[in-house]
Short mmCIF file of C-alpha atoms in Angstrom, two decimals:
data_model
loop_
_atom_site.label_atom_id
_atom_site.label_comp_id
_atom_site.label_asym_id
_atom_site.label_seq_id
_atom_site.Cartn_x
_atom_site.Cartn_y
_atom_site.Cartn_z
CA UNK A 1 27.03 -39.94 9.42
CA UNK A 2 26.50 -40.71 12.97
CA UNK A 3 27.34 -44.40 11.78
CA UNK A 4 30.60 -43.67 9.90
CA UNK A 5 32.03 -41.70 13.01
CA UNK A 6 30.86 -44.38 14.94
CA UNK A 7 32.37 -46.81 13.14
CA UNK A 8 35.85 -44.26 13.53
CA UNK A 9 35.54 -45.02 16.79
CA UNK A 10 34.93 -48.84 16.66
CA UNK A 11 38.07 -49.28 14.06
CA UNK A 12 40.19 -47.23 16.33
CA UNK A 13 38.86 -49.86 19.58
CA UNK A 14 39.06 -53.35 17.45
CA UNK A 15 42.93 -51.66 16.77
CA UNK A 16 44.03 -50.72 20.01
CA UNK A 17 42.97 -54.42 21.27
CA UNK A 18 44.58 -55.93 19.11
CA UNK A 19 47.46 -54.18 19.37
CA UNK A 20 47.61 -54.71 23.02
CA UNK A 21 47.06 -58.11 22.90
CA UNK A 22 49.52 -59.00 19.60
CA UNK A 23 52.00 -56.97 22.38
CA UNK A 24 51.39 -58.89 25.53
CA UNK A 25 51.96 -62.39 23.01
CA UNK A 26 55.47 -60.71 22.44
CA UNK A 27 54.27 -58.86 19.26
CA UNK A 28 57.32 -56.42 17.35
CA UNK A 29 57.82 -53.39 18.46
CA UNK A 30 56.21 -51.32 15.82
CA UNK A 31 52.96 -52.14 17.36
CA UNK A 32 53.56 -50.27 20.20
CA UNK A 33 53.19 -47.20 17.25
CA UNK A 34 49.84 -48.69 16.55
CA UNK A 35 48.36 -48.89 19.70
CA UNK A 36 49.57 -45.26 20.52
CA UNK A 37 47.61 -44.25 17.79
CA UNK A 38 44.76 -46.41 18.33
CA UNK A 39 44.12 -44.80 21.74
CA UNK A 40 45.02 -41.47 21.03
CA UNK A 41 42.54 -41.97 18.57
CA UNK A 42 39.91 -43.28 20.87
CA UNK A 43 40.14 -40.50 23.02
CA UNK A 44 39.92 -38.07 20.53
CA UNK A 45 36.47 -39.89 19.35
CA UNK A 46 35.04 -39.79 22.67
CA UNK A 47 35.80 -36.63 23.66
CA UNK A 48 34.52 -34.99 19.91
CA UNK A 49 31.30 -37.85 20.44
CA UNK A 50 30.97 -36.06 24.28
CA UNK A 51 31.24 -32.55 22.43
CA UNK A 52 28.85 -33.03 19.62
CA UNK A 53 26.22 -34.60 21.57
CA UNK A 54 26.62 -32.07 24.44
CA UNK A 55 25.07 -29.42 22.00
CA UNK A 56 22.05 -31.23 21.59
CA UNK A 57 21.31 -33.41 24.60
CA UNK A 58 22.54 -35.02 27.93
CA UNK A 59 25.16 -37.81 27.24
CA UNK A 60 24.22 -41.08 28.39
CA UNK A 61 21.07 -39.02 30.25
CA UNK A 62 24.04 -38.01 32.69
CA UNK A 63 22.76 -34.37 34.31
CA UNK A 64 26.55 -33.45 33.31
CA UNK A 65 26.54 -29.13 33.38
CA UNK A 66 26.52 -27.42 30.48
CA UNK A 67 25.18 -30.05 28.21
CA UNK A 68 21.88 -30.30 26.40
CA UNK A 69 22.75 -26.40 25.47
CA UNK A 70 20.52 -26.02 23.10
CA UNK A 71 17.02 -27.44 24.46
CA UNK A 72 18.13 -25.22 27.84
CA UNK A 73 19.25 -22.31 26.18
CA UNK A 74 17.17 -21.76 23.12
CA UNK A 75 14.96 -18.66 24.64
CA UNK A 76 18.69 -17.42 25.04
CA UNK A 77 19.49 -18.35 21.85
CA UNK A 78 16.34 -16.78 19.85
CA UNK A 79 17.46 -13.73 22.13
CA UNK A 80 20.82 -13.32 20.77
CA UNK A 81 20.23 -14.35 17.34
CA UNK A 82 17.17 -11.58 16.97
CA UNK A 83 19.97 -9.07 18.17
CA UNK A 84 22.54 -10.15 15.93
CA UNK A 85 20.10 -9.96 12.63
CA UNK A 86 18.71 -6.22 14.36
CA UNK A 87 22.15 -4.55 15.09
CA UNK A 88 24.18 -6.35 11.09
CA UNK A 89 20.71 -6.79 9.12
CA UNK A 90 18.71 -4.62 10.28
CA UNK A 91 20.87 -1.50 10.75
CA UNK A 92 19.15 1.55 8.99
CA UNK A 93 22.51 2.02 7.06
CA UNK A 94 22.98 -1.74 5.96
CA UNK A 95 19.57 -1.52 4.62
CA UNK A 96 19.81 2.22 2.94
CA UNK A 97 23.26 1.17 1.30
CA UNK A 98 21.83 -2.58 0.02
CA UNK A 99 19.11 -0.69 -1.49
CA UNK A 100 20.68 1.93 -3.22
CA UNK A 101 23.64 -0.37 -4.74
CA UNK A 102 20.38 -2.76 -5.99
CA UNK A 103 19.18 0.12 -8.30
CA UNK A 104 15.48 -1.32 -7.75
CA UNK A 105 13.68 1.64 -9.93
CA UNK A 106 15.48 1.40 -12.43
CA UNK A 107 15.05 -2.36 -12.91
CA UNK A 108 11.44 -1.85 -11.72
CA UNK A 109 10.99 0.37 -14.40
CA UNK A 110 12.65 -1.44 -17.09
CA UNK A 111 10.59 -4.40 -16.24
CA UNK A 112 7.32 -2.63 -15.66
CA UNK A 113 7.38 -0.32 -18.75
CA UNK A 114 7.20 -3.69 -21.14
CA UNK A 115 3.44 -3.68 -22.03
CA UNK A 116 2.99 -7.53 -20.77
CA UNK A 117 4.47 -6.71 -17.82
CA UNK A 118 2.08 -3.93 -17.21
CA UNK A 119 -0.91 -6.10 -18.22
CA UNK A 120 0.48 -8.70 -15.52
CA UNK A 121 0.81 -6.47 -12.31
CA UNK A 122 -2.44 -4.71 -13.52
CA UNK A 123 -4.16 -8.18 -13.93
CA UNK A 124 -2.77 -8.74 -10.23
CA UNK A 125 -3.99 -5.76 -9.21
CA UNK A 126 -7.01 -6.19 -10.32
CA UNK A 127 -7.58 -9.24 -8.70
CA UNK A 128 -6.71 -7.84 -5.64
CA UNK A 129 -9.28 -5.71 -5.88
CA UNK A 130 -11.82 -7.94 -6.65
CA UNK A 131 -10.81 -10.19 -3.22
CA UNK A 132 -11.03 -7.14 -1.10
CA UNK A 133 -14.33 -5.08 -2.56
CA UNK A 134 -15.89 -8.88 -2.29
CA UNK A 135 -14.77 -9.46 1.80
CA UNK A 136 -15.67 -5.81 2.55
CA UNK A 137 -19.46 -5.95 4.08
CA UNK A 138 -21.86 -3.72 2.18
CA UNK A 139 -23.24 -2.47 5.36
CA UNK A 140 -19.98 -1.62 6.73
CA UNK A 141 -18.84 -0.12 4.10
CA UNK A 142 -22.63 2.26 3.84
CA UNK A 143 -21.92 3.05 7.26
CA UNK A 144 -18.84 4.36 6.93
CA UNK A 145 -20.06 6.42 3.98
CA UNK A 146 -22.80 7.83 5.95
CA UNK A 147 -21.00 8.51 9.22
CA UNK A 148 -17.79 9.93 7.63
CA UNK A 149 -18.38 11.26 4.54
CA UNK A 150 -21.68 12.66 4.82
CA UNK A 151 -21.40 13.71 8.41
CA UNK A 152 -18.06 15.41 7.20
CA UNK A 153 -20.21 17.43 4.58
CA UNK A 154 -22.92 18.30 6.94
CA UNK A 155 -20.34 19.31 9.80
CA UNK A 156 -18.80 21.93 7.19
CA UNK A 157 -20.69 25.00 6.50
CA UNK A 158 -20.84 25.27 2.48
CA UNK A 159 -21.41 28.65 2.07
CA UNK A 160 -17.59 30.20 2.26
CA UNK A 161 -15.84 27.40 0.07
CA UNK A 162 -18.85 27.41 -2.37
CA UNK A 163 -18.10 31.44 -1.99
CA UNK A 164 -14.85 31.01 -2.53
CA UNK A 165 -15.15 28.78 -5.69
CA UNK A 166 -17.96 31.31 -7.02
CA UNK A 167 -14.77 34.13 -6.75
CA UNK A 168 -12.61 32.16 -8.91
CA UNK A 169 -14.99 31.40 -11.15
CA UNK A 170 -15.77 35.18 -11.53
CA UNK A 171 -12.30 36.26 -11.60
CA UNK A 172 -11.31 34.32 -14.49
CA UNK A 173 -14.40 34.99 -16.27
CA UNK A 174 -15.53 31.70 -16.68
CA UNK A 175 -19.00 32.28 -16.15
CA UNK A 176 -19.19 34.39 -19.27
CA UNK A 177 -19.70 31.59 -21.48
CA UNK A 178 -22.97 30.64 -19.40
CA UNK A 179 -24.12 34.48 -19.31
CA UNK A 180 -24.00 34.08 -22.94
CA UNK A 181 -25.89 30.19 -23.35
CA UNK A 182 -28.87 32.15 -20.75
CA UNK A 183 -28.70 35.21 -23.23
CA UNK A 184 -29.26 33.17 -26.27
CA UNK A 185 -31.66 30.85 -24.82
CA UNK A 186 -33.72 34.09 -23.61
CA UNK A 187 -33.71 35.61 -27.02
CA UNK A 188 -34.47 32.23 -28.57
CA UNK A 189 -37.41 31.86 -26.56
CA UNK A 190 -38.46 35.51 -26.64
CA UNK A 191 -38.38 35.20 -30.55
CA UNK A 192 -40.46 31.99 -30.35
CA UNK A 193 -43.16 33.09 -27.86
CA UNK A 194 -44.78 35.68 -29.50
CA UNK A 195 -48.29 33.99 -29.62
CA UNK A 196 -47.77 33.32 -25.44
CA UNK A 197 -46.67 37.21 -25.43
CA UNK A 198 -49.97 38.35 -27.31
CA UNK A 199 -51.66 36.35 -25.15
CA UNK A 200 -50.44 37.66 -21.65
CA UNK A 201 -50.74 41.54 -22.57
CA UNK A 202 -54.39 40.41 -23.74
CA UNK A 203 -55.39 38.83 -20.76
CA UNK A 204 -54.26 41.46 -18.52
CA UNK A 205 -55.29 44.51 -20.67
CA UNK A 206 -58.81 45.99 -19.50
CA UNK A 207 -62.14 44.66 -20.45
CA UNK A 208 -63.26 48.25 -20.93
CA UNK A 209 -60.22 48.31 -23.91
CA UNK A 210 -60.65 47.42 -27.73
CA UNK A 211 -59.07 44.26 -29.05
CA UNK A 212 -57.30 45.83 -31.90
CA UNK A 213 -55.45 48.25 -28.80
CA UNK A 214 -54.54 45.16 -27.13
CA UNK A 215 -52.96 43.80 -30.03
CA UNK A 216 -51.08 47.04 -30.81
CA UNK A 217 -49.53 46.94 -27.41
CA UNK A 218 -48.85 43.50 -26.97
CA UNK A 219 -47.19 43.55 -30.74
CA UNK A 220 -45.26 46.46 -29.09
CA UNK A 221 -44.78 45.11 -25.84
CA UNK A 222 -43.20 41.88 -27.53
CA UNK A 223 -40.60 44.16 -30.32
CA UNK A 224 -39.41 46.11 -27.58
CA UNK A 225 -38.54 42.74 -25.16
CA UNK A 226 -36.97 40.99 -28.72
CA UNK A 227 -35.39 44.20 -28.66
CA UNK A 228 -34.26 43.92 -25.60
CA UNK A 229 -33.03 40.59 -25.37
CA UNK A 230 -30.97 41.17 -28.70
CA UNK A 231 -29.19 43.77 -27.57
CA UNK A 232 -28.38 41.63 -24.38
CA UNK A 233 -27.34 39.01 -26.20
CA UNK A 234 -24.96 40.73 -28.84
CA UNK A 235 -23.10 43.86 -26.76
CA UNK A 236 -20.58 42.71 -24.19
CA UNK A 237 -21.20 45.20 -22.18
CA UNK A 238 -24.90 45.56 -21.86
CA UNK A 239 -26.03 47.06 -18.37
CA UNK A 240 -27.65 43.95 -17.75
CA UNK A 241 -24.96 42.13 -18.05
CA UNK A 242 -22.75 44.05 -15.67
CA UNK A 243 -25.61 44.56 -12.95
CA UNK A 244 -25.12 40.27 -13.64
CA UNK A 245 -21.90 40.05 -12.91
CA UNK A 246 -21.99 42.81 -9.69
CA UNK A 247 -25.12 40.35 -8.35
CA UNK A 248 -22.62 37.65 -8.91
CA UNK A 249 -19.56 38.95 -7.25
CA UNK A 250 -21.90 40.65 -4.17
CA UNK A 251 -23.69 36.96 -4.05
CA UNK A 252 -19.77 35.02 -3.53
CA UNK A 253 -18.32 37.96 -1.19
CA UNK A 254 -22.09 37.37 1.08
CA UNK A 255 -21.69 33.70 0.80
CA UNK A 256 -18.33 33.96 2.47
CA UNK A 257 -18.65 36.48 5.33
CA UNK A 258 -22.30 37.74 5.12
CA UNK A 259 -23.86 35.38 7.72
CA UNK A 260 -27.50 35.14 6.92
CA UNK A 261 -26.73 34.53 3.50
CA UNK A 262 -24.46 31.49 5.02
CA UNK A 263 -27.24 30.30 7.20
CA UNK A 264 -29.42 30.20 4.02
CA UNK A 265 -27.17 28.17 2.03
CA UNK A 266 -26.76 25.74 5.50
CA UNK A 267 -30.83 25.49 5.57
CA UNK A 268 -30.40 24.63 1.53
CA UNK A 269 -27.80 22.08 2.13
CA UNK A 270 -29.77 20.12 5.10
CA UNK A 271 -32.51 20.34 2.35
CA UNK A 272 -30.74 18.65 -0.36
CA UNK A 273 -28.97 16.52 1.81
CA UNK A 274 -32.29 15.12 3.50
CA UNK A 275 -34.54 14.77 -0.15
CA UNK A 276 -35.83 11.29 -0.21
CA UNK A 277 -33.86 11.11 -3.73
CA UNK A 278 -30.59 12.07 -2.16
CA UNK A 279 -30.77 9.45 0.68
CA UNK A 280 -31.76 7.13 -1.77
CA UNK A 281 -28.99 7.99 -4.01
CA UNK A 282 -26.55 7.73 -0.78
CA UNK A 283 -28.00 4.05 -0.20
CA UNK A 284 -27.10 2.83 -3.23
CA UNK A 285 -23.88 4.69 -3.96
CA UNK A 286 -21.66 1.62 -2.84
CA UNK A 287 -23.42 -0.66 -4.55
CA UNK A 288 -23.39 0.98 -7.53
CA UNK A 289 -19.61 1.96 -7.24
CA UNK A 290 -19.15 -1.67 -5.92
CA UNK A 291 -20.94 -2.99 -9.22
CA UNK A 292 -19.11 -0.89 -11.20
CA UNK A 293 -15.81 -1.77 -10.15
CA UNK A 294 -15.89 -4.87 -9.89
CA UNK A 295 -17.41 -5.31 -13.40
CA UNK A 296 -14.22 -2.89 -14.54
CA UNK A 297 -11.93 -4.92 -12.76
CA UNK A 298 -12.93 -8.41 -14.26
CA UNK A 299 -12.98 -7.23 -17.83
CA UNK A 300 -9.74 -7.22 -19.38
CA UNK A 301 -10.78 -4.51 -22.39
CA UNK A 302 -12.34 -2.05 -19.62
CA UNK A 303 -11.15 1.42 -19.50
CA UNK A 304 -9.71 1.23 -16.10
CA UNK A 305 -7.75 -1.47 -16.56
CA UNK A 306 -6.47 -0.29 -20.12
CA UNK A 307 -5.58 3.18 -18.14
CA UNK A 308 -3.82 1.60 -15.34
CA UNK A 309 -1.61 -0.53 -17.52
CA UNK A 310 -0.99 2.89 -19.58
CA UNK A 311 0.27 4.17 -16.23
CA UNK A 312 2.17 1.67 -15.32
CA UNK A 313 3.92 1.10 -18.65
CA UNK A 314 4.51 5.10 -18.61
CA UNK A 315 5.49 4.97 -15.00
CA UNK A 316 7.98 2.38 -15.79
CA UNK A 317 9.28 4.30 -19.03
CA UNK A 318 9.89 7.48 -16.56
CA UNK A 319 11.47 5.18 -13.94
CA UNK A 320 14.28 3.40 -16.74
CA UNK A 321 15.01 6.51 -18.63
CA UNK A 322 14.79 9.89 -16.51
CA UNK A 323 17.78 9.62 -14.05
CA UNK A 324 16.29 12.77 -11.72
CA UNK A 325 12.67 11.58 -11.34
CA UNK A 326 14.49 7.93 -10.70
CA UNK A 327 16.74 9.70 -7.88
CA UNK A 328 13.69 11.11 -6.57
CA UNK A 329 11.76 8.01 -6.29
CA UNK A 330 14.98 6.17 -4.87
CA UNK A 331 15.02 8.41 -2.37
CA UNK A 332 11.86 7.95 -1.18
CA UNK A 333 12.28 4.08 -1.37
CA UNK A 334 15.27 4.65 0.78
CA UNK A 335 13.70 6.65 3.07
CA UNK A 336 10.52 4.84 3.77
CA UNK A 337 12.90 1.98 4.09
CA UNK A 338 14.33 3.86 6.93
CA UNK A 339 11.65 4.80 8.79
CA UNK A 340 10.27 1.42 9.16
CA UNK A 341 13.86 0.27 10.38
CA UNK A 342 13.93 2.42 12.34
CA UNK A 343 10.53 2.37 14.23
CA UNK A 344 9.81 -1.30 13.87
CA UNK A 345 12.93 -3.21 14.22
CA UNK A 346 12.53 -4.07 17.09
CA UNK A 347 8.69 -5.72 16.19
CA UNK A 348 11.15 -7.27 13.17
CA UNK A 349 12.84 -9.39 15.19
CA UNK A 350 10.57 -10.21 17.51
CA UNK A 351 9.14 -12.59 15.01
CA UNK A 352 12.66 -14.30 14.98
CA UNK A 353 12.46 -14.53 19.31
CA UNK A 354 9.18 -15.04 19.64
CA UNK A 355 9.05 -18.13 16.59
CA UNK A 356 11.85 -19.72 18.57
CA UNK A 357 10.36 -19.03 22.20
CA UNK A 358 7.27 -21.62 21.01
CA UNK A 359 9.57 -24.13 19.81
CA UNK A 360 9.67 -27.14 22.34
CA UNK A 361 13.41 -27.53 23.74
CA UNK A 362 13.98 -31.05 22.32
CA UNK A 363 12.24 -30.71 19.09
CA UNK A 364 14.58 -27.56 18.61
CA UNK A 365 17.30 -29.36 19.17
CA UNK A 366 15.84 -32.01 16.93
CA UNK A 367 15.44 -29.39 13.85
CA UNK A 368 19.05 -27.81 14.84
CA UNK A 369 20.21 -31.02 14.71
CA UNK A 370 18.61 -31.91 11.71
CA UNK A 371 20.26 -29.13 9.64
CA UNK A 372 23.79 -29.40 10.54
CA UNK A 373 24.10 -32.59 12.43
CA UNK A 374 25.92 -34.04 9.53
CA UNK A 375 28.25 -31.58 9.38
CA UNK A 376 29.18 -32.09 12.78
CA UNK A 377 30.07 -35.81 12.84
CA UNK A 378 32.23 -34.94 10.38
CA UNK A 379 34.38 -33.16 13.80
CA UNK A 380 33.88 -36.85 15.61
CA UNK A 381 35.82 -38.22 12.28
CA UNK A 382 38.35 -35.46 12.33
CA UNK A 383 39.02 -35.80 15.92
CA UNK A 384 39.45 -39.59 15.78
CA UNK A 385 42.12 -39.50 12.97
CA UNK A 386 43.78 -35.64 14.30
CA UNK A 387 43.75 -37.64 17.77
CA UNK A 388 45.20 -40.46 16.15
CA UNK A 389 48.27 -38.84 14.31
CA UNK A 390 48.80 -36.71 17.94
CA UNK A 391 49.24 -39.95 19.66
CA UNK A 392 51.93 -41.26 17.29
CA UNK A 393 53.09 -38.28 17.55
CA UNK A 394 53.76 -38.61 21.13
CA UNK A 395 54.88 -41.86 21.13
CA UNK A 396 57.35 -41.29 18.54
CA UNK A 397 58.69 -38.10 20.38
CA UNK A 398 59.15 -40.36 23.78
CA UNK A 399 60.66 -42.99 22.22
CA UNK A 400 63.36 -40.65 20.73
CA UNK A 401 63.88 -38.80 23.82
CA UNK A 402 63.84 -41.94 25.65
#
């Protein structure tokens, strides 16, 4: 392109001589139209040629002011032009209003609740998981077990929460159910123990005492504890079972305010906590969660992934069909969009004047000119032909007035 202007500029030249010189060898007087043209035309060229090139570099190396804009002001430039995309593109209500007129949940959802679709993301996700459980270092990652979570449980008493817990339990009644597995078990064994029964009351019965006694009160001893235990284990409201639950509900109430109790249960859990087996068990965890998730995430059939994609597909179903959760989940699209406009703008376009403030002055100029430098000669070719037609223009205009 910089060619065809160029060569604009030439025809208009090889013209305007010849006109001039056809005129001076007594030429007709029409070329006196010609050769107003030609050098209107000329000066057009050169002028557009001085223009264009200004924008980009010195002409003919001259130190001319305000040339070579670009190269000189391009920190300027990447200024202005990271203000102009923060104050029209960046503007929290530009970027609220683009998003809600895009509808993206809805198409989000449409596209996620098709079951490939789901396998897809959840095959990307997946993968993702894989790359960062792989970088994280197994060390780092033990440490941070140890030091947070464990030295979060062992900072926290566990008495009042465990309390706590024990009171809910009690007040729905939950624990009945394992009153009544301890109740059966006891009768169970009771019933099946009476050789180990005979055998206790025997051992501790006097020597002085005849065998056939001991039997008789062992035989007793043992009907009246089957006795027992039956009628523990079939009435509801047995004594024993109510002094149970009052133990229970005094042990959660102590557990919570009673402060020996609490220091017991802290002296407990430093026990637990410090067992060999536990530490052990604490070593390994991440490798064993590591193992297992990584073994989860690389099988396609695994019941993570298969309950992932069931979200997602279900997620997606929600997301195309119910118009309130959808409005819900817009709205806190739109406003997580607007809280990052708004607090990080600013590090937004940054990028835009800090890219350009590395950029070498002539090699921006280079890439500027690169993009739209063909565009441009096009105004070289405009002005030689507009410049031109204004010159015969003129000419014509004296020549009638004259």
């Amino acid at each position: 392109m910089k060619l065809v202007a160029a060569g604009f500029l030439a025809g208009a030249t090889v013209l305007f001589i010849a006109a001039h010189l056809w005129l001076s060898a007594g030429g007709p007087g029409w070329l006196g139209y010609v050769k107003a043209a030609a050098e209107a035309g000329m000066v057009g060229a050169l002028a557009d040629w001085f223009a264009v090139t200004a924008l980009f570099r010195r002409p003919l190396g001259l130190p001319i002011p305000h040339t070579a804009i670009i190269p000189t002001k391009k920190d300027l430039l990447g200024d202005s032009l990271g203000d102009f995309v923060g104050a029209n593109f960046l503007a929290e209500d530009v970027v609220r209003d683009k998003l809600s007129r895009a509808e993206l949940p809805r198409r989000l959802g449409t596209w996620v609740a098709e079951p490939e679709n789901a396998e897809r993301v959840t095959a990307e996700l997946a993968t993702a998981v894989r790359g960062a459980v792989t970088v994280l270092r197994d060390e780092y990652v033990q440490d941070v077990l140890e030091q947070v979570l464990v030295k979060q449980l062992m900072d926290r008493e566990w008495g009042p929460p465990l309390g706590k817990v024990l009171s809910g339990v009690l007040a729905d009644g939950a624990h009945h159910r394992m009153v009544d597995l301890v109740c059966d078990r006891a009768y169970e064994w009771v019933r099946g123990n009476y050789d180990l029964v005979m055998r206790v009351v025997s051992d501790q019965a006097p020597n002085w005492s005849p065998r056939f006694v001991d039997e008789l009160v062992a035989d007793k001893v043992f009907r009246e504890v089957l006795e027992f235990s039956w009628a523990v284990k079939t009435d509801p409201d047995h004594p024993l079972r109510k002094a149970v639950d009052k133990f229970l509900v005094e042990f959660a109430d102590d557990m919570q305010h009673d402060r020996p109790t609490i220091e017991r249960t802290e002296a407990i859990k430093h026990q637990l906590v410090e067992h060999p087996d536990v530490q052990r068990f604490i070593g390994k965890a991440w490798g064993t969660a590591k193992t297992m998730l990584l073994d989860a995430a690389a099988d396609p059939s695994s019941a993570l992934r298969r309950r992932v994609a069931q979200g997602l597909a279900s997620l997606g179903e929600r997301l195309a069909t119910d118009a309130e959760f959808r409005a819900k989940f817009d709205g806190w699209l739109l406003d997580a969009a607007g809280y990052v406009v708004r607090h990080y703008r600013a590090e937004i376009t940054t990028l835009i004047t800090d890219t350009v403030d590395r950029w070498d002055g002539p090699e921006t100029a280079r890439k500027v000119e690169l993009q739209v430098g063909r565009d441009l000669q096009y105004i070289r070719i405009n002005g030689t032909v507009v410049g031109a037609l204004a010159g015969l223009a003129i000419y014509t205009l004296s020549q009638l007035l004259g």
